[in-house]
Coordinates of C-alpha atoms in Angstrom, one line a residue:
X102 CA 20.9 -17.4 -24.6
X103 CA 22.0 -20.2 -26.8
X104 CA 20.5 -20.7 -29.8
X105 CA 19.1 -23.9 -31.3
X106 CA 17.5 -23.1 -34.0
X107 CA 14.4 -22.9 -34.2
X108 CA 14.5 -22.5 -30.6
X109 CA 16.6 -20.5 -28.0
X110 CA 17.5 -21.4 -25.0
X111 CA 17.3 -18.9 -21.8
X112 CA 19.7 -19.3 -19.0
X113 CA 18.8 -17.3 -15.2
X114 CA 15.0 -16.2 -16.4
X115 CA 13.6 -14.8 -13.3
X116 CA 10.1 -15.6 -12.7
X117 CA 7.4 -12.5 -12.6
X118 CA 4.7 -16.0 -10.9
X119 CA 6.1 -16.6 -7.6
X120 CA 6.5 -14.2 -4.3
X121 CA 10.6 -15.4 -4.2
X122 CA 11.1 -14.6 -7.4
X123 CA 13.4 -17.4 -8.9
X124 CA 15.8 -16.2 -11.3
X125 CA 17.6 -19.3 -12.4
X126 CA 15.1 -20.7 -14.9
X127 CA 16.5 -22.5 -18.1
X128 CA 13.6 -22.1 -20.5
X129 CA 13.5 -23.1 -24.1
X130 CA 10.9 -21.1 -26.5
X131 CA 9.3 -22.5 -29.7
X132 CA 7.9 -19.8 -31.3
X133 CA 5.0 -19.0 -29.3
X134 CA 5.5 -22.2 -27.1
X135 CA 7.9 -22.0 -24.0
X136 CA 8.8 -24.9 -22.4
X137 CA 10.4 -24.9 -18.4
X138 CA 13.6 -26.9 -18.8
X139 CA 15.3 -26.7 -15.4
X140 CA 14.1 -25.6 -11.6
X141 CA 10.6 -25.5 -12.8
X142 CA 7.9 -26.0 -10.2
X143 CA 4.4 -25.8 -10.3
X144 CA 4.1 -21.8 -10.1
X145 CA 6.7 -21.4 -12.7
X146 CA 5.1 -23.9 -14.8
X147 CA 1.6 -22.9 -14.6
X148 CA 3.3 -19.4 -15.7
X149 CA 5.3 -19.5 -18.5
X150 CA 3.9 -22.4 -20.0
X151 CA 0.4 -21.3 -20.6
X152 CA -0.1 -20.9 -24.5
X153 CA -1.5 -17.7 -25.8
X154 CA -5.2 -18.0 -26.6
X155 CA -6.7 -15.0 -27.2
X156 CA -5.4 -12.4 -29.8
X157 CA -8.2 -10.4 -30.9
X158 CA -9.8 -8.1 -28.2
X159 CA -13.7 -8.8 -28.1
X160 CA -16.5 -6.4 -27.3
X161 CA -19.9 -7.9 -26.0
X162 CA -18.2 -11.6 -27.5
X163 CA -17.7 -10.5 -30.4
X164 CA -14.1 -10.1 -32.2
X165 CA -12.7 -6.2 -32.5
X166 CA -10.3 -4.1 -33.3
X167 CA -8.3 -2.4 -30.7
X168 CA -8.8 0.8 -31.2
X169 CA -12.6 -0.4 -31.1
X170 CA -12.0 -2.2 -27.7
X171 CA -10.3 1.0 -26.1
X172 CA -13.3 3.1 -27.3
X173 CA -15.7 1.1 -25.8
X174 CA -13.5 1.0 -22.7
X175 CA -13.4 4.9 -22.8
X176 CA -17.2 4.8 -23.4
X177 CA -17.8 2.7 -20.2
X178 CA -15.6 4.9 -17.6
X179 CA -16.5 8.3 -19.3
X180 CA -20.4 6.9 -18.2
X181 CA -19.4 5.9 -14.8
X182 CA -19.6 7.7 -11.6
X183 CA -17.3 5.2 -9.7
X184 CA -15.5 2.4 -11.8
X185 CA -13.6 -0.3 -9.5
X186 CA -10.4 -1.3 -10.6
X187 CA -9.4 -4.4 -9.3
X188 CA -6.4 -7.6 -9.7
X189 CA -3.7 -6.6 -10.5
X190 CA -1.3 -9.1 -11.6
X191 CA 0.8 -6.6 -13.2
X192 CA 4.7 -5.3 -13.7
X193 CA 5.9 -2.1 -12.6
X194 CA 5.0 0.1 -15.4
X195 CA 1.4 -1.9 -15.6
X196 CA 0.5 -0.7 -12.5
X197 CA 1.7 2.7 -13.0
X198 CA -0.5 3.2 -15.7
X199 CA -3.5 1.5 -14.2
X200 CA -3.0 4.6 -11.1
X201 CA -3.1 7.2 -13.7
X202 CA -6.2 6.1 -15.0
X203 CA -7.6 5.4 -11.8
X204 CA -7.1 8.9 -11.2
X205 CA -8.5 10.3 -14.0
X206 CA -11.7 8.5 -14.6
X207 CA -11.9 9.3 -10.6
X208 CA -11.7 5.5 -9.0
X209 CA -11.1 3.0 -6.8
X210 CA -7.4 1.1 -6.7
X211 CA -8.1 -2.6 -5.3
X212 CA -6.6 -6.0 -5.4
X213 CA -7.8 -9.2 -6.1
X214 CA -5.5 -10.7 -2.7
X215 CA -6.0 -7.4 -1.0
X216 CA -7.4 -9.2 2.3
X217 CA -4.6 -11.3 2.6
X218 CA -3.0 -8.5 2.3
X219 CA -4.0 -6.2 4.9
X220 CA -3.3 -8.8 7.6
X221 CA -0.1 -7.9 7.3
X222 CA -0.7 -3.7 6.5
X223 CA -2.9 -2.9 8.8
X224 CA -0.7 -4.4 12.1
X225 CA 2.5 -2.6 10.0
X226 CA 1.1 0.8 10.3
X227 CA -0.6 -0.1 13.9
X228 CA 3.1 -0.9 15.5
X229 CA 5.3 -1.3 12.9
X230 CA 7.6 -4.9 12.6
X231 CA 11.6 -6.1 12.3
X232 CA 11.0 -7.6 9.5
X233 CA 14.1 -9.5 7.8
X234 CA 15.1 -10.1 3.6
X235 CA 15.1 -13.3 2.0
X236 CA 18.9 -12.8 1.3
X237 CA 19.6 -12.2 5.3
X238 CA 17.6 -15.8 5.6
X239 CA 19.6 -17.1 3.3
X240 CA 22.8 -16.3 5.3
X241 CA 22.0 -16.5 8.2
X242 CA 18.4 -18.0 9.9
X243 CA 19.4 -20.9 12.9
X244 CA 15.6 -21.6 13.0
X245 CA 12.5 -21.0 11.4
X246 CA 9.0 -20.7 12.9
X247 CA 6.5 -21.2 10.3
X248 CA 3.6 -19.4 12.0
X249 CA -0.4 -21.4 10.6
X250 CA 1.6 -21.1 7.4
X251 CA 2.5 -24.4 5.2
X252 CA 5.2 -22.5 2.9
X253 CA 5.6 -25.1 -0.2
X254 CA 2.4 -24.1 -0.7
X255 CA 2.5 -21.0 -2.8
X256 CA 6.7 -20.8 -2.3
X257 CA 7.4 -25.1 -3.5
X258 CA 10.8 -24.2 -3.6
X259 CA 11.4 -21.8 -0.8
X260 CA 13.8 -24.4 1.1
X261 CA 15.7 -24.7 -1.7
X262 CA 16.5 -21.5 -2.4
X263 CA 16.5 -19.5 1.1
X264 CA 17.4 -23.1 3.7
X265 CA 19.2 -25.6 2.5
X266 CA 21.6 -23.8 0.5
X267 CA 25.3 -24.7 -0.1
X268 CA 26.7 -21.7 0.0
X269 CA 26.2 -18.5 2.8
X270 CA 27.9 -15.4 2.8
X271 CA 28.9 -16.1 6.2
X272 CA 29.5 -19.9 5.7
X273 CA 26.4 -20.7 8.2
X274 CA 26.3 -24.7 8.5
X275 CA 22.6 -24.8 6.4
X276 CA 22.3 -28.4 7.8
X277 CA 22.3 -27.9 11.3
X278 CA 19.5 -25.5 10.4
X279 CA 15.8 -26.2 12.3
X280 CA 12.7 -26.0 11.4
X281 CA 9.3 -25.8 13.5
X282 CA 5.7 -25.5 12.0
X283 CA 2.5 -24.0 14.7
X284 CA -0.4 -25.0 13.2
X285 CA -0.1 -26.5 9.5
X286 CA 2.1 -30.1 8.1
X287 CA 4.4 -29.5 5.5
X288 CA 2.9 -30.0 1.7
X289 CA 5.7 -31.5 0.8
X290 CA 9.3 -32.6 1.1
X291 CA 11.8 -29.6 1.3
X292 CA 10.9 -29.1 4.5
X293 CA 12.9 -32.1 5.3
X294 CA 16.4 -31.2 6.3
X295 CA 19.5 -33.0 3.8
X296 CA 20.8 -35.3 6.9
X297 CA 17.0 -36.4 6.8
X298 CA 15.5 -34.7 9.9
X299 CA 12.0 -33.7 9.7
X300 CA 10.3 -30.3 11.2
X301 CA 8.6 -30.2 14.4
X302 CA 5.1 -29.7 13.9
X303 CA 2.8 -28.3 16.5
X304 CA -0.9 -29.2 15.6
X305 CA -2.9 -26.9 16.4
X306 CA -6.8 -25.7 14.4
X307 CA -6.2 -23.2 12.5
X308 CA -9.4 -21.1 14.1
X309 CA -6.6 -21.5 17.6
X310 CA -3.6 -19.8 16.5
X311 CA -4.7 -16.1 17.7
X312 CA -4.7 -17.7 21.0
X313 CA -1.1 -19.7 20.0
X314 CA 0.5 -16.3 19.0
X315 CA -1.2 -14.3 22.1
X316 CA 0.5 -16.8 24.2
X317 CA 3.7 -17.0 22.2
X318 CA 4.0 -12.9 22.4
X319 CA 3.4 -13.2 26.3
X320 CA 6.2 -15.9 27.0
X321 CA 8.6 -13.8 24.9
X322 CA 7.7 -10.7 26.9
X323 CA 8.5 -12.8 29.8
X324 CA 5.2 -13.0 31.3
X325 CA 4.1 -15.8 33.8
X326 CA 1.8 -18.5 31.7
X327 CA -0.3 -20.2 34.3
X328 CA -2.5 -22.2 32.0
X329 CA -1.0 -25.5 30.8
X330 CA -2.7 -25.0 27.2
X331 CA -3.1 -22.4 24.8
X332 CA -5.9 -23.4 21.7
X333 CA -4.8 -27.2 22.3
X334 CA -1.1 -26.9 22.5
X335 CA 0.6 -27.4 25.9
X336 CA 2.0 -24.4 27.2
X337 CA 5.1 -26.3 28.0
X338 CA 5.4 -27.0 23.9
X339 CA 5.3 -22.8 23.1
X340 CA 7.5 -22.3 26.1
X341 CA 10.1 -24.7 23.9
X342 CA 9.5 -22.8 21.1
X343 CA 10.5 -19.4 22.3
X344 CA 13.4 -21.1 24.1
X345 CA 14.6 -22.3 21.1
X346 CA 14.1 -18.8 19.2
X347 CA 16.5 -17.0 22.5
X348 CA 19.3 -19.5 22.1
X349 CA 19.2 -19.5 18.5
X350 CA 21.7 -16.5 17.1
X351 CA 19.1 -15.5 14.0
X352 CA 16.0 -17.3 14.6
X353 CA 12.9 -16.1 12.2
X354 CA 9.6 -16.1 12.5
X355 CA 7.1 -16.5 9.1
X356 CA 3.7 -16.4 7.7
X357 CA 2.1 -16.2 4.7
X358 CA -1.0 -14.7 5.7
X359 CA -3.4 -15.2 2.8
X360 CA -3.1 -18.4 4.7
X361 CA -4.2 -17.1 7.5
X362 CA -8.4 -16.8 6.8
X363 CA -9.6 -16.8 10.4
X364 CA -11.3 -13.6 11.6
X365 CA -9.6 -10.4 12.5
X366 CA -5.7 -12.6 11.4
X367 CA -3.8 -9.4 12.0
X368 CA -4.3 -9.5 15.6
X369 CA -2.2 -13.0 15.5
X370 CA -0.1 -11.2 13.4
X371 CA 0.7 -8.4 15.5
X372 CA 1.2 -10.8 18.5
X373 CA 3.9 -12.8 16.9
X374 CA 5.9 -9.2 15.5
X375 CA 5.0 -8.5 19.0
X376 CA 7.3 -11.7 20.1
X377 CA 9.7 -10.8 17.6
X378 CA 10.8 -7.6 19.0
X379 CA 10.6 -8.7 22.8
X380 CA 13.0 -11.6 21.7
X381 CA 15.3 -8.9 20.5
X382 CA 16.6 -7.9 23.6
X383 CA 18.0 -11.7 24.1
X384 CA 19.1 -12.2 19.9
X385 CA 18.7 -11.7 16.7
X386 CA 15.0 -12.4 15.4
X387 CA 13.6 -11.0 12.6
X388 CA 9.8 -11.2 11.1
X389 CA 9.4 -13.0 7.0
X390 CA 5.8 -11.9 5.8
X391 CA 5.4 -14.3 3.1
X392 CA 3.7 -13.0 -0.2
X393 CA 3.2 -11.6 -3.1
X394 CA 2.0 -14.0 -6.5
X395 CA 1.3 -12.6 -9.5
X396 CA 3.0 -9.1 -8.8
X397 CA 0.4 -8.2 -5.3
X398 CA 3.8 -7.0 -4.1
X399 CA 4.4 -5.2 -7.2
X400 CA 1.7 -2.9 -7.6
X401 CA 1.1 -2.0 -3.1
X402 CA 4.6 -0.4 -3.9
X403 CA 3.8 1.0 -6.8
X404 CA 0.7 2.3 -5.6
X405 CA 2.4 3.4 -2.3
X406 CA 4.8 5.7 -4.0
X407 CA 2.4 7.8 -6.5
X408 CA -0.9 8.0 -3.1
X409 CA 0.8 7.3 -0.1
X410 CA -0.9 4.2 0.3
X411 CA -0.7 0.9 -0.6
X412 CA -3.7 -0.3 -1.7
X413 CA -8.0 0.3 -1.5
X414 CA -7.5 3.9 -2.3
X415 CA -10.2 6.0 -4.1
X416 CA -9.7 8.8 -6.6
X417 CA -13.2 9.8 -6.0
X418 CA -13.2 13.2 -4.5
X419 CA -10.3 14.1 -6.9
X420 CA -7.4 13.1 -4.8
X421 CA -6.1 9.5 -3.0
X422 CA -8.1 8.7 -0.1
X423 CA -7.3 5.3 1.8
X424 CA -9.5 3.1 3.7
X425 CA -9.4 -0.3 3.6
X426 CA -13.4 -1.2 4.2
X427 CA -15.0 0.8 2.5
X428 CA -12.9 1.0 -0.8
X429 CA -13.0 -2.4 -0.8
X430 CA -14.3 -3.5 -5.0
X431 CA -16.3 -6.6 -3.6
X432 CA -18.0 -4.5 -0.8
X433 CA -18.1 -1.5 -3.6
X434 CA -20.0 -4.3 -6.4
X435 CA -22.1 -6.1 -4.2
X436 CA -24.1 -2.6 -2.0
X437 CA -24.4 -1.3 -5.6
X438 CA -21.9 1.6 -5.3
X439 CA -19.9 1.0 -7.8
X440 CA -21.1 1.1 -11.5
X441 CA -17.9 -0.2 -13.6
X442 CA -15.3 -2.9 -12.8
X443 CA -12.0 -2.5 -14.1
X444 CA -10.0 -6.0 -14.2
X445 CA -6.1 -5.6 -14.6
X446 CA -3.7 -8.4 -14.8
X447 CA -1.6 -9.8 -17.3
X448 CA 0.7 -12.0 -15.2
X449 CA -2.7 -14.4 -13.6
X450 CA -5.6 -15.9 -15.4
X451 CA -7.5 -15.7 -12.3
X452 CA -11.0 -13.9 -14.0
X453 CA -12.8 -11.3 -12.4
X454 CA -15.9 -11.6 -9.9
X455 CA -19.3 -12.1 -12.1
X456 CA -20.8 -9.0 -11.7
X457 CA -23.9 -6.4 -12.4
X458 CA -22.4 -3.4 -13.8
X459 CA -20.0 -3.4 -17.3
X460 CA -17.4 -5.1 -17.4
X461 CA -13.4 -4.3 -19.0
X462 CA -10.5 -6.8 -19.0
X463 CA -6.5 -6.1 -19.3
X464 CA -5.8 -9.3 -19.0
X465 CA -3.5 -12.4 -20.1
X466 CA -4.5 -14.5 -23.3
X467 CA -6.6 -17.5 -21.8
X468 CA -8.6 -15.7 -19.0
X469 CA -12.1 -17.6 -19.0
X470 CA -15.0 -16.0 -17.7
X471 CA -18.2 -16.6 -15.3
X472 CA -19.9 -14.1 -17.6
X473 CA -18.1 -12.6 -20.9
X474 CA -17.4 -8.9 -19.9
X475 CA -18.4 -6.2 -22.2
X476 CA -15.1 -5.6 -23.3
X477 CA -11.6 -8.6 -22.9
X478 CA -8.4 -6.9 -24.6
X479 CA -5.8 -9.4 -24.2
X480 CA -2.2 -8.8 -23.3
X481 CA 1.3 -9.6 -22.9
X482 CA 3.3 -11.3 -20.1
X483 CA 5.5 -9.1 -18.6
X484 CA 9.0 -11.2 -18.3
X485 CA 7.5 -13.3 -21.4
X486 CA 6.1 -11.0 -24.0
X487 CA 8.5 -7.6 -23.0
X488 CA 11.0 -6.6 -20.8
X489 CA 9.9 -5.4 -17.3
X490 CA 10.3 -4.6 -13.4
X491 CA 8.5 -6.7 -10.5
X492 CA 9.4 -7.0 -6.4
X493 CA 10.2 -9.4 -4.5
X494 CA 8.0 -10.4 -1.6
X495 CA 10.8 -9.2 1.0
X496 CA 10.2 -5.8 -1.0
X497 CA 13.7 -4.9 -1.0
X498 CA 14.6 -6.1 -4.5
X499 CA 13.6 -5.3 -8.4
X500 CA 13.3 -7.7 -10.5
X501 CA 13.9 -7.6 -13.6
X502 CA 12.1 -9.2 -16.3
X503 CA 13.4 -10.2 -20.1
X504 CA 11.3 -10.6 -23.4
X505 CA 12.1 -14.3 -24.2
X506 CA 9.3 -14.3 -27.5
X507 CA 7.6 -12.6 -30.3
X508 CA 4.2 -11.8 -29.9
X509 CA 1.3 -9.5 -31.4
X510 CA 0.1 -9.0 -27.4
X511 CA 0.2 -4.9 -26.7
X512 CA 1.3 -4.0 -23.5
X513 CA -1.1 -3.8 -20.3
X514 CA 0.3 -0.2 -20.4
X515 CA 0.0 0.8 -23.4
X516 CA -3.7 -0.5 -23.4
X517 CA -4.3 1.7 -20.1
X518 CA -2.9 4.8 -21.7
X519 CA -4.9 4.8 -25.1
X520 CA -8.1 4.2 -22.6
X521 CA -6.8 7.2 -20.8
X522 CA -6.3 9.2 -23.9
X523 CA -10.0 8.2 -25.0
X524 CA -10.8 9.7 -21.6
X525 CA -9.7 13.1 -22.6
X526 CA -11.0 13.6 -25.5

């Protein structure tokens, strides 16, 4: 850290807002204001530079003390028969505190982006996969196949940090790496190789991606495919993709499940994973599911440690029950089964859905609502207002988060613990 009074400049700052957890940012802190000076992108700029807009809790839209807001939240949960908890842009300690409160109140744990994550989790639970890490990708990949995904849309620095790197552990010639996009066009220029080579793009309508995935799997397994096209893509083109992966010393097939928004997308993911397994009979190939914005993977990890399940866990019967359909917050709210909503999100500004039940928001300062919740408690941001930990999208690295400024905003974990204590009285 270098002090430039009255500002401070922090080097090598990790970002809690992006799934790849960039940890090389340079940030200037002037009082309550943050500015990303170097290596920022659309995700990190929005995350770090969003100003503090609310410092005082509100109850029924009116300013209140923290004690009053906590007491009202505890009263709402105490009167509820089935409260649902969602949002969960949180760090490790905040998620632990939330799950403790959920268990104490007999509630349901869900995540705002669970639908995308479940496209991966259902496959992992049913048939497993052979997955790699961002470190292995950086050091070994020769051919990267991106399926139905514009990587730069969610991970603007992905190629800079993991593909076109200057150094690798094993001296790989990164400039010769190949990128193949299936069913998506790159949203930025970073996929272009340093020598000017552009990625191969295989157009395909999103609704036809399951058919393409099935044919890729069949070809990888050596099954004869007599059709000339699959999902509008020439089968010979797909044969070329499989051949290139088979020839590579290390191939990776990646996708962002949140972008595969078509019915039963998990079946397409499963076919990709089967293709990867089949390719490993001939070479080294791995899957890399991308995701994890605003703490998604962190919350799933902590839930799995504590309950045995990563998301959509109900404690209504006094013990954890996993059900990816029945425990969905949107379904419980729409069907009138839930009678309270608690939205926890200290990292992002996404507001809760407008619900016809009492709503408690423990959220980042500056969050705006379609309907004012009964209780809003603005809290500090892990990685800005206090230290913490979060998990990277490959689930193998717990990134430390550092405090960058002093603020009077409470930690979400402290607020959640205070509400739980309120239930005990």
